[in-house]
């Protein structure tokens, strides 16, 4: 399992696939990773929607945060 912390892209890079490339470049370098775990602020609805669209599951919700998990295999 890999925990991704503080993964951000500059607003002028949004919508260009850079976040996806960052996440999957990690997986290419570490092919044994089976799960990705991360936390996102609930208020960041654009990013929450992105993670859901990428197949992450919301596994826990705290007052201001959502924990996401994606199982790769």
Coordinates of N, CA and C in Angstrom, one line a residue:
X1 N 0.8 -1.2 0.0 CA 0.0 0.0 0.0 C 0.9 1.2 0.0
X2 N 0.5 2.2 -0.8 CA 1.2 3.5 -0.8 C 0.3 4.5 -0.4
X3 N 0.8 5.4 0.5 CA 0.0 6.6 1.0 C 0.5 7.8 0.3
X4 N -0.4 8.5 -0.5 CA 0.0 9.7 -1.2 C -0.4 10.9 -0.3
X5 N 0.6 11.7 0.0 CA 0.3 12.9 0.8 C 0.8 14.1 0.0
X6 N 0.0 15.2 0.1 CA 0.3 16.5 -0.4 C 0.6 16.4 -1.9
X7 N -0.3 15.7 -2.6 CA -0.2 15.7 -4.1 C -1.0 16.8 -4.6
X8 N -0.4 17.8 -5.3 CA -1.1 18.9 -5.8 C -0.6 19.3 -7.2
X9 N -1.4 19.9 -8.0 CA -1.0 20.5 -9.2 C -1.4 21.9 -9.2
X10 N -0.7 22.7 -9.9 CA -1.0 24.2 -10.0 C -2.3 24.3 -10.8
X11 N -3.1 25.3 -10.4 CA -4.4 25.5 -11.0 C -4.3 25.7 -12.5
X12 N -3.2 26.3 -13.0 CA -3.2 26.5 -14.5 C -2.8 25.2 -15.2
X13 N -2.6 24.1 -14.5 CA -2.3 22.8 -15.1 C -3.5 21.8 -14.9
X14 N -4.6 22.3 -14.3 CA -5.7 21.4 -14.1 C -6.3 21.1 -15.4
X15 N -6.9 19.8 -15.5 CA -7.6 19.4 -16.7 C -6.6 18.9 -17.8
X16 N -5.3 18.8 -17.5 CA -4.4 18.4 -18.5 C -3.9 17.0 -18.3
X17 N -4.4 16.3 -17.2 CA -4.0 14.9 -17.0 C -2.7 14.8 -16.2
X18 N -2.2 15.9 -15.6 CA -0.9 15.9 -14.9 C -1.1 15.1 -13.6
X19 N -2.2 15.3 -12.9 CA -2.4 14.5 -11.6 C -2.4 13.0 -11.9
X20 N -3.1 12.6 -12.9 CA -3.2 11.2 -13.3 C -1.8 10.7 -13.6
X21 N -1.0 11.4 -14.4 CA 0.3 11.0 -14.8 C 1.2 10.9 -13.5
X22 N 1.1 11.8 -12.6 CA 1.9 11.7 -11.3 C 1.5 10.4 -10.6
X23 N 0.3 10.1 -10.4 CA -0.1 8.9 -9.7 C 0.4 7.7 -10.4
X24 N 0.1 7.6 -11.6 CA 0.5 6.4 -12.4 C 2.0 6.2 -12.6
X25 N 2.7 7.3 -12.6 CA 4.2 7.2 -12.7 C 4.8 6.5 -11.5
X26 N 4.2 6.8 -10.3 CA 4.6 6.1 -9.1 C 4.3 4.6 -9.3
X27 N 3.2 4.2 -9.8 CA 2.8 2.8 -10.0 C 3.8 2.1 -11.0
X28 N 4.2 2.8 -12.0 CA 5.1 2.2 -13.0 C 6.5 1.9 -12.3
X29 N 6.9 2.8 -11.4 CA 8.2 2.6 -10.8 C 8.1 1.5 -9.7
X30 N 7.0 1.3 -9.1 CA 6.8 0.4 -8.0 C 5.6 -0.6 -8.4
X31 N 5.8 -1.5 -9.3 CA 4.7 -2.4 -9.7 C 4.1 -3.3 -8.7
X32 N 4.8 -3.4 -7.6 CA 4.2 -4.3 -6.5 C 3.2 -3.6 -5.6
X33 N 3.0 -2.3 -5.8 CA 2.0 -1.6 -5.1 C 0.6 -2.2 -5.4
X34 N -0.1 -2.6 -4.3 CA -1.5 -3.2 -4.5 C -2.6 -2.2 -4.2
X35 N -2.3 -1.2 -3.4 CA -3.4 -0.3 -3.0 C -2.8 1.2 -2.9
X36 N -3.7 2.1 -3.1 CA -3.3 3.5 -3.0 C -4.3 4.1 -1.9
X37 N -3.7 4.8 -0.9 CA -4.5 5.4 0.1 C -4.2 6.9 0.1
X38 N -5.2 7.7 0.2 CA -5.0 9.2 0.3 C -6.2 9.8 1.0
X39 N -5.9 11.0 1.5 CA -6.9 11.8 2.2 C -7.1 13.2 1.4
X40 N -8.3 13.6 1.3 CA -8.7 14.8 0.6 C -9.6 15.6 1.4
X41 N -9.5 16.9 1.3 CA -10.5 17.8 2.0 C -11.8 17.7 1.4
X42 N -12.9 17.6 2.2 CA -14.2 17.5 1.6 C -14.6 18.7 0.8
X43 N -14.1 19.9 1.2 CA -14.5 21.1 0.6 C -13.9 21.2 -0.9
X44 N -12.9 20.4 -1.1 CA -12.3 20.4 -2.5 C -13.1 19.4 -3.4
X45 N -14.3 19.9 -3.7 CA -15.2 19.0 -4.4 C -14.7 18.6 -5.8
X46 N -13.9 19.4 -6.5 CA -13.4 19.0 -7.8 C -12.5 17.8 -7.6
X47 N -11.6 17.9 -6.6 CA -10.7 16.8 -6.4 C -11.4 15.5 -5.9
X48 N -12.4 15.7 -5.1 CA -13.2 14.5 -4.6 C -13.8 13.8 -5.8
X49 N -14.4 14.6 -6.7 CA -15.0 14.1 -7.9 C -13.9 13.4 -8.8
X50 N -12.7 13.9 -8.9 CA -11.6 13.4 -9.7 C -11.3 12.0 -9.1
X51 N -11.1 11.9 -7.8 CA -10.7 10.6 -7.2 C -11.8 9.5 -7.4
X52 N -13.1 9.9 -7.3 CA -14.2 9.0 -7.5 C -14.2 8.5 -9.0
X53 N -14.0 9.5 -9.9 CA -13.9 9.1 -11.3 C -12.8 8.2 -11.7
X54 N -11.7 8.3 -10.9 CA -10.5 7.4 -11.1 C -10.7 6.0 -10.4
X55 N -11.8 5.8 -9.8 CA -12.1 4.5 -9.2 C -11.7 4.3 -7.8
X56 N -11.4 5.5 -7.1 CA -11.1 5.4 -5.7 C -12.4 5.3 -4.9
X57 N -12.4 4.6 -3.8 CA -13.6 4.4 -3.0 C -13.4 5.3 -1.7
X58 N -14.5 6.0 -1.3 CA -14.4 6.7 0.0 C -14.6 5.7 1.1
X59 N -13.6 5.5 1.9 CA -13.7 4.5 3.0 C -13.9 5.1 4.4
X60 N -13.7 6.4 4.5 CA -13.9 7.0 5.8 C -14.1 8.5 5.6
X61 N -15.0 9.1 6.4 CA -15.2 10.5 6.4 C -15.2 11.1 7.8
X62 N -14.3 12.1 7.9 CA -14.2 12.9 9.1 C -14.9 14.2 8.9
X63 N -15.0 15.1 9.9 CA -15.7 16.3 9.6 C -15.2 17.1 8.4
X64 N -13.9 17.2 8.1 CA -13.4 18.0 7.0 C -12.7 17.2 5.9
X65 N -12.6 15.9 6.1 CA -11.8 15.1 5.2 C -12.4 13.8 4.8
X66 N -12.0 13.3 3.6 CA -12.5 12.0 3.2 C -11.2 11.1 2.9
X67 N -11.2 9.9 3.4 CA -10.1 9.0 3.1 C -10.5 8.1 1.9
X68 N -9.7 8.0 0.9 CA -10.0 7.2 -0.3 C -9.0 6.1 -0.4
X69 N -9.5 5.0 -1.0 CA -8.7 3.8 -1.2 C -8.9 3.3 -2.6
X70 N -7.9 2.9 -3.3 CA -8.0 2.2 -4.6 C -7.2 1.0 -4.6
X71 N -7.9 -0.2 -4.8 CA -7.2 -1.4 -4.9 C -6.9 -1.7 -6.3
X72 N -5.6 -2.0 -6.6 CA -5.2 -2.2 -8.0 C -5.3 -3.7 -8.4
X73 N -5.1 -4.6 -7.5 CA -5.2 -6.0 -7.8 C -5.3 -6.8 -6.5

